[in-house]
CSV table of C-alpha atoms in Angstrom, one decimal:
chain,number,residue,atom,x,y,z
A,1,MET,CA,0.3,0.4,0.0
A,2,ARG,CA,1.6,4.0,-0.6
A,3,ASN,CA,0.5,6.4,0.8
A,4,TRP,CA,0.4,10.2,-0.9
A,5,GLY,CA,4.5,10.5,-0.2
A,6,GLY,CA,4.9,7.9,-2.0
A,7,SER,CA,6.4,5.6,0.9
A,8,VAL,CA,5.7,2.0,1.1
A,9,VAL,CA,3.0,1.5,4.6
A,10,HIS,CA,2.6,-1.8,5.3
A,11,PHE,CA,-1.0,-3.1,7.2
A,12,ASN,CA,-0.5,-5.6,9.8
A,13,TRP,CA,-3.5,-8.0,8.3
A,14,ARG,CA,-2.9,-10.8,10.2
A,15,HIS,CA,-3.3,-8.4,13.5
A,16,THR,CA,-6.3,-6.7,12.3
A,17,VAL,CA,-7.9,-9.3,10.2
A,18,TYR,CA,-7.2,-12.4,11.7
A,19,GLY,CA,-6.9,-11.1,15.8
A,20,TYR,CA,-6.2,-13.7,18.0
A,21,VAL,CA,-6.6,-17.1,15.5
A,22,GLN,CA,-3.1,-17.9,16.6
A,23,SER,CA,-2.6,-21.3,14.1
A,24,CYS,CA,-1.0,-21.6,11.3
A,25,TYR,CA,-1.2,-22.7,7.7
A,26,THR,CA,1.4,-25.3,8.1
A,27,PRO,CA,0.8,-29.2,8.8
A,28,LEU,CA,-1.3,-30.0,11.6
A,29,ALA,CA,2.1,-30.4,13.5
A,30,GLN,CA,2.2,-26.8,15.4
A,31,ARG,CA,0.8,-24.3,16.6
A,32,CYS,CA,2.9,-20.7,15.5
A,33,TYR,CA,2.5,-17.6,17.0
A,34,SER,CA,2.1,-14.9,15.0
A,35,HIS,CA,4.0,-12.5,16.5
A,36,GLY,CA,7.1,-15.3,16.0
A,37,GLY,CA,7.4,-16.3,18.9
A,38,LYS,CA,7.9,-20.2,20.5
A,39,LEU,CA,6.3,-23.0,18.1
A,40,GLU,CA,3.6,-24.5,20.4
A,41,SER,CA,2.4,-27.7,20.3
A,42,ASP,CA,-0.4,-29.9,20.0
A,43,GLU,CA,0.0,-31.4,23.8
A,44,GLU,CA,0.2,-27.4,25.0
A,45,PHE,CA,-2.3,-25.9,22.6
A,46,ASP,CA,-4.6,-29.2,24.2
A,47,ALA,CA,-3.6,-28.4,28.0
A,48,ARG,CA,-4.3,-24.9,27.6
A,49,TRP,CA,-7.9,-25.5,26.5
A,50,VAL,CA,-8.6,-28.3,28.8
A,51,THR,CA,-7.5,-25.6,31.7
A,52,TYR,CA,-10.1,-22.4,30.4
A,53,PHE,CA,-13.0,-25.4,30.0
A,54,ASN,CA,-12.2,-26.7,33.8
A,55,LYS,CA,-12.7,-23.6,35.6
A,56,ALA,CA,-15.0,-24.1,37.8
A,57,ASP,CA,-17.1,-20.7,38.3
A,58,ILE,CA,-16.6,-20.6,34.4
A,59,ASP,CA,-19.6,-18.6,32.7
A,60,ALA,CA,-22.1,-19.2,29.8
A,61,TRP,CA,-20.1,-15.8,28.0
A,62,GLU,CA,-16.9,-17.7,28.7
A,63,LEU,CA,-18.1,-21.0,27.7
A,64,ARG,CA,-19.7,-19.3,24.1
A,65,LYS,CA,-15.9,-17.4,23.7
A,66,GLY,CA,-14.0,-20.8,24.4
A,67,MET,CA,-15.9,-23.2,22.3
A,68,ASN,CA,-17.0,-20.3,18.9
A,69,THR,CA,-13.6,-19.5,19.3
A,70,LEU,CA,-12.5,-23.0,19.4
A,71,ILE,CA,-14.9,-24.0,16.1
A,72,GLY,CA,-13.0,-21.1,14.8
A,73,TYR,CA,-9.6,-22.5,13.9
A,74,ASP,CA,-9.3,-25.0,11.5
A,75,LEU,CA,-8.9,-28.2,13.4
A,76,VAL,CA,-11.4,-31.0,15.4
A,77,PRO,CA,-10.3,-30.3,18.6
A,78,GLU,CA,-9.1,-33.8,21.1
A,79,PRO,CA,-12.2,-36.1,22.8
A,80,LYS,CA,-10.1,-34.2,26.2
A,81,ILE,CA,-10.9,-30.5,25.3
A,82,LEU,CA,-14.2,-31.6,24.1
A,83,GLU,CA,-15.0,-33.6,27.9
A,84,ALA,CA,-14.5,-30.1,29.2
A,85,ALA,CA,-16.5,-28.2,27.5
A,86,LEU,CA,-19.1,-30.5,28.4
A,87,ARG,CA,-18.6,-31.1,31.4
A,88,ALA,CA,-18.8,-26.7,31.5
A,89,CYS,CA,-21.5,-27.0,30.1
A,90,ARG,CA,-23.2,-29.5,33.0
A,91,ARG,CA,-21.7,-26.5,35.3
A,92,LEU,CA,-24.0,-24.2,33.6
A,93,ASP,CA,-26.8,-26.7,33.9
A,94,ASP,CA,-26.6,-26.4,29.3
A,95,LEU,CA,-27.7,-29.3,27.6
A,96,ALA,CA,-29.0,-27.7,24.2
A,97,SER,CA,-25.4,-26.2,24.6
A,98,ALA,CA,-23.7,-29.4,24.7
A,99,MET,CA,-25.7,-31.2,22.4
A,100,ARG,CA,-25.0,-28.2,20.3
A,101,ILE,CA,-20.9,-28.3,20.7
A,102,LEU,CA,-21.4,-32.5,19.4
A,103,GLU,CA,-22.9,-30.9,16.1
A,104,ALA,CA,-20.3,-29.0,15.3
A,105,VAL,CA,-17.6,-30.9,15.5
A,106,LYS,CA,-19.6,-33.2,13.4
A,107,ASP,CA,-20.1,-30.2,10.7
A,108,LYS,CA,-15.9,-29.8,11.5
A,109,SER,CA,-14.9,-33.5,10.4
A,110,GLY,CA,-16.2,-32.4,6.8
A,111,PRO,CA,-16.1,-35.0,4.1
A,112,HIS,CA,-13.8,-36.8,7.5
A,113,LYS,CA,-16.5,-39.6,7.7
A,114,LYS,CA,-14.7,-41.8,10.7
A,115,ILE,CA,-14.0,-38.3,13.1
A,116,TYR,CA,-17.0,-37.8,14.4
A,117,PRO,CA,-17.7,-41.9,15.5
A,118,TYR,CA,-13.7,-41.9,16.8
A,119,LEU,CA,-15.0,-38.9,19.3
A,120,ILE,CA,-18.5,-40.4,20.3
A,121,GLN,CA,-16.5,-43.9,20.9
A,122,GLU,CA,-14.3,-41.6,23.0
A,123,LEU,CA,-16.6,-39.4,24.7
A,124,ARG,CA,-19.5,-41.9,25.5
A,125,PRO,CA,-17.8,-42.6,29.4
A,126,THR,CA,-18.8,-38.4,30.0
A,127,LEU,CA,-22.1,-38.7,27.5
A,128,ASP,CA,-23.3,-41.7,29.9
A,129,GLU,CA,-22.0,-40.0,32.9
A,130,LEU,CA,-23.3,-36.9,32.5
A,131,GLY,CA,-26.9,-38.3,30.2
A,132,ILE,CA,-25.9,-36.0,27.2
A,133,SER,CA,-27.9,-37.7,24.1
A,134,THR,CA,-26.2,-37.0,20.9
A,135,PRO,CA,-28.4,-35.1,18.8
A,136,GLU,CA,-28.6,-38.9,16.1
A,137,GLU,CA,-29.9,-40.8,19.6
A,138,LEU,CA,-32.6,-38.2,19.3
A,139,GLY,CA,-33.0,-38.8,16.2
A,140,MET,CA,-31.9,-34.6,15.1
A,141,ASP,CA,-30.0,-35.3,11.4
B,1,MET,CA,2.3,16.5,-1.5
B,2,LEU,CA,0.8,15.6,1.8
B,3,ARG,CA,2.8,13.5,3.6
B,4,LEU,CA,1.1,11.1,5.8
B,5,THR,CA,2.8,8.8,8.4
B,6,ALA,CA,2.6,5.1,8.4
B,7,GLY,CA,0.5,5.1,11.7
B,8,ARG,CA,-1.9,8.2,10.8
B,9,VAL,CA,-2.7,6.9,7.7
B,10,GLY,CA,-3.6,3.7,9.0
B,11,CYS,CA,-5.9,5.7,12.5
B,12,LEU,CA,-7.5,7.7,8.8
B,13,LEU,CA,-8.8,4.3,7.5
B,14,SER,CA,-9.4,2.1,10.7
B,15,ARG,CA,-11.3,5.8,12.1
B,16,ARG,CA,-12.8,5.7,8.6
B,17,ALA,CA,-14.3,2.3,9.1
B,18,VAL,CA,-15.7,2.3,12.2
B,19,VAL,CA,-17.5,5.1,11.5
B,20,GLY,CA,-18.6,3.6,7.5
B,21,MET,CA,-19.6,0.7,10.4
B,22,THR,CA,-21.8,2.7,13.2
B,23,ASN,CA,-23.4,4.6,10.2
B,24,SER,CA,-24.4,1.2,7.9
B,25,GLY,CA,-25.7,-0.3,12.4
B,26,ALA,CA,-27.7,3.1,12.9
B,27,ARG,CA,-29.0,2.6,9.0
B,28,MET,CA,-29.8,-1.4,9.8
B,29,SER,CA,-31.6,-0.4,12.7
B,30,SER,CA,-33.7,1.7,11.0
B,31,HIS,CA,-34.6,-0.5,7.6
B,32,SER,CA,-35.8,-2.7,10.6
B,33,HIS,CA,-38.7,-0.6,11.4
B,34,HIS,CA,-40.0,-0.9,8.0
B,35,GLU,CA,-39.4,-4.1,7.3
B,36,VAL,CA,-40.5,-6.0,10.6
B,37,SER,CA,-43.6,-5.2,12.3
B,38,ASP,CA,-41.2,-5.6,16.0
B,39,GLN,CA,-38.1,-3.0,15.3
B,40,VAL,CA,-35.6,-5.0,16.3
B,41,ASP,CA,-32.5,-4.2,18.6
B,42,MET,CA,-29.2,-4.0,16.9
B,43,SER,CA,-28.7,-3.7,20.2
B,44,GLN,CA,-28.9,-6.4,22.0
B,45,PRO,CA,-27.5,-9.9,22.2
B,46,MET,CA,-28.9,-11.1,18.4
B,47,TYR,CA,-30.0,-15.1,17.8
B,48,TRP,CA,-27.9,-16.6,14.5
B,49,ASP,CA,-27.6,-19.9,13.2
B,50,ARG,CA,-24.1,-20.4,11.6
B,51,LEU,CA,-21.8,-23.1,11.2
B,52,ASP,CA,-18.8,-21.2,12.6
B,53,THR,CA,-20.3,-20.3,15.7
B,54,PRO,CA,-22.4,-23.1,17.3
B,55,LEU,CA,-23.7,-21.4,20.5
B,56,PRO,CA,-24.5,-17.0,19.5
B,57,ASP,CA,-24.4,-14.7,22.4
B,58,ARG,CA,-28.6,-14.8,22.8
B,59,ALA,CA,-30.7,-18.7,23.1
B,60,TRP,CA,-33.6,-18.8,20.3
B,61,ILE,CA,-36.8,-18.8,22.5
B,62,ASP,CA,-36.1,-15.4,25.7
B,63,VAL,CA,-39.6,-15.6,26.7
B,64,LEU,CA,-40.6,-18.7,28.1
B,65,ASP,CA,-44.6,-19.6,29.6
B,66,SER,CA,-43.8,-21.6,32.8
B,67,LYS,CA,-43.9,-25.0,31.3
B,68,ASP,CA,-41.1,-24.1,29.9
B,69,LYS,CA,-39.6,-22.8,33.0
B,70,SER,CA,-40.3,-25.8,34.6
B,71,LEU,CA,-38.3,-27.3,31.5
B,72,LYS,CA,-35.2,-25.2,32.5
B,73,GLN,CA,-35.3,-26.4,36.5
B,74,LYS,CA,-35.5,-30.0,35.6
B,75,GLU,CA,-32.3,-29.5,33.1
B,76,LYS,CA,-30.5,-27.9,36.5
B,77,GLY,CA,-31.1,-32.1,38.1
B,78,PRO,CA,-29.6,-34.4,36.5
B,79,TRP,CA,-29.8,-35.6,32.5
B,80,THR,CA,-30.3,-38.9,33.1
B,81,ALA,CA,-33.7,-38.5,34.6
B,82,LEU,CA,-34.7,-36.3,31.2
B,83,SER,CA,-36.7,-38.2,28.4
B,84,LYS,CA,-35.9,-37.7,24.8
B,85,GLU,CA,-38.8,-35.5,24.1
B,86,GLU,CA,-37.6,-33.4,27.0
B,87,LYS,CA,-34.0,-32.9,25.3
B,88,ILE,CA,-35.8,-31.6,21.9
B,89,ALA,CA,-37.4,-29.7,23.4
B,90,LEU,CA,-34.2,-27.8,25.9
B,91,TYR,CA,-32.6,-27.9,22.2
B,92,ARG,CA,-35.7,-26.4,20.1
B,93,LEU,CA,-36.0,-23.0,23.3
B,94,LYS,CA,-31.8,-22.6,22.3
B,95,PHE,CA,-31.4,-22.9,19.4
B,96,ASN,CA,-33.6,-22.7,16.2
B,97,HIS,CA,-31.9,-24.7,13.1
B,98,THR,CA,-30.5,-28.6,13.3
B,99,TYR,CA,-27.0,-28.8,11.8
B,100,PRO,CA,-28.5,-30.6,9.6
B,101,GLU,CA,-31.6,-28.1,9.0
B,102,MET,CA,-29.0,-25.1,8.7
B,103,LYS,CA,-26.9,-26.8,5.5
B,104,LYS,CA,-30.0,-27.6,3.8
B,105,PRO,CA,-29.9,-27.6,0.5
B,106,SER,CA,-32.3,-25.0,-0.8
B,107,HIS,CA,-34.1,-24.7,-4.1
B,108,GLU,CA,-32.4,-21.2,-5.5
B,109,TRP,CA,-30.2,-21.9,-7.9
B,110,LYS,CA,-32.9,-23.5,-10.1
B,111,THR,CA,-34.6,-19.4,-9.7
B,112,VAL,CA,-31.1,-18.3,-10.0
B,113,ILE,CA,-30.5,-20.6,-13.8
B,114,GLY,CA,-34.1,-19.6,-15.0
B,115,GLY,CA,-33.3,-15.2,-14.4
B,116,MET,CA,-30.7,-15.9,-16.3
B,117,PHE,CA,-32.2,-17.5,-19.4
B,118,ILE,CA,-35.5,-15.5,-19.0
B,119,PHE,CA,-32.8,-12.2,-19.6
B,120,PHE,CA,-30.8,-14.0,-21.6
B,121,GLY,CA,-34.6,-14.1,-24.2
B,122,ILE,CA,-35.3,-10.9,-23.2
B,123,THR,CA,-32.0,-9.4,-24.5
B,124,GLY,CA,-31.7,-11.5,-27.6
B,125,LEU,CA,-35.4,-10.1,-29.1
B,126,VAL,CA,-34.0,-6.6,-28.2
B,127,VAL,CA,-30.7,-7.5,-30.4
B,128,PHE,CA,-33.4,-8.9,-33.3
B,129,TRP,CA,-35.5,-6.0,-33.0
B,130,GLN,CA,-32.9,-3.3,-33.0
B,131,GLY,CA,-31.1,-5.7,-35.6
B,132,HIS,CA,-34.7,-4.5,-38.1
B,133,TYR,CA,-36.1,-1.0,-36.2
B,134,VAL,CA,-32.8,0.4,-35.2
B,135,TYR,CA,-30.0,0.3,-37.7
B,136,PRO,CA,-29.7,1.5,-41.1
B,137,PRO,CA,-29.2,-0.5,-44.4
B,138,GLN,CA,-26.5,-1.6,-45.3
B,139,PRO,CA,-23.3,0.3,-47.1
B,140,HIS,CA,-24.4,-0.9,-50.9
B,141,THR,CA,-20.0,-1.9,-50.6
B,142,PHE,CA,-21.7,-5.4,-48.9
B,143,GLY,CA,-23.7,-6.3,-51.9
B,144,GLU,CA,-22.6,-9.6,-54.5
B,145,GLU,CA,-21.8,-7.4,-57.3
B,146,TRP,CA,-19.9,-5.2,-55.8
B,147,GLN,CA,-18.4,-7.7,-53.9
B,148,ALA,CA,-17.3,-9.8,-56.7
B,149,LYS,CA,-16.0,-6.8,-58.5
B,150,GLN,CA,-13.4,-6.0,-55.7
B,151,ILE,CA,-12.1,-9.1,-54.8
B,152,GLN,CA,-11.1,-9.2,-59.2
B,153,ARG,CA,-9.7,-5.4,-58.3
B,154,MET,CA,-7.9,-7.1,-55.7
B,155,LEU,CA,-6.2,-10.5,-57.7
B,156,ASP,CA,-5.7,-7.1,-60.1
B,157,MET,CA,-3.5,-5.3,-57.9
B,158,ARG,CA,-1.3,-8.3,-57.2
B,159,VAL,CA,-2.9,-7.7,-53.7
B,160,ASN,CA,0.2,-9.7,-51.1
B,161,PRO,CA,1.5,-11.4,-54.0
B,162,ILE,CA,3.7,-13.7,-52.1
B,163,GLU,CA,2.6,-14.8,-49.3
B,164,GLY,CA,-1.2,-13.8,-48.6
B,165,PHE,CA,-3.7,-13.2,-50.8
B,166,SER,CA,-3.0,-13.1,-54.6
B,167,ALA,CA,-0.8,-15.8,-53.4
B,168,LYS,CA,-3.4,-17.9,-52.8
B,169,TRP,CA,-5.1,-17.0,-57.0
B,170,ASP,CA,-4.2,-19.9,-59.4
B,171,TYR,CA,-3.6,-17.2,-62.2
B,172,LYS,CA,-3.1,-19.6,-65.0
B,173,ASN,CA,-6.0,-21.5,-64.3
B,174,LYS,CA,-8.5,-18.5,-63.0
B,175,GLN,CA,-8.7,-20.2,-59.8
B,176,TRP,CA,-8.3,-20.8,-56.7
B,177,LYS,CA,-5.5,-22.9,-55.6
């Protein structure tokens, strides 16, 4: 971009357009910070999100913000992150959101049909414990 | 020549963007007054069905009657105690469309293609009418006789005799090669 003086002006589009998104457009091996800091490993990413949802007094806004951000990333969240999110729904007495989360991750898997059954399989103990029915069980697909 | 630093240019653009957005916000709220019977209050959290935003700012149904309220109370207990219908009802209270309903394909493409062809047709009629009523008569130089005489003249002049026009005419046998 050029200003009237003729010198080149650079805009940090990644800050304005992508904001807080921290994922890179590389194969999903690692997450990187948009500033160029230390690369975050998958385990650190997962741990960070599990901690976020495990907050004991999480409020509804934080749950919504967390889920919407997580779905915005170019990945399907690990079962342990989803488990923490579902438990957060339980603490907030919100069954509908729990089911919505399951729908959202199914949609995130896109053409890869095997991911969602795997996630449900991994989450089955949690789903049974909390009494969350999947949308399929309720005939909502 | 005005000299603006990078910061100033960025500041200007962001200010313009903010003004643009607030303008459109104000315009939208005044528009909705005409479009819907209830005025949509854009300053309140809104509900929307989006695939990439699973949990919108607001629940679908805000005003709960006593039946819904008692269901919400039951939701505070163990969810294993809820029946399937109750779970579906809780979902429908909070959300409008399910993901499969959001992703349902529409028949809009037929309208689009149909509209396209209608407009092509109208344009075709216009073009045809134009050709008949608007265009002046063709110049006399387009006539068969004139064209023949023109070609003969070009051959007599030896137009492009090496590689082009006259090179393709066989002068001995008076025909095209």
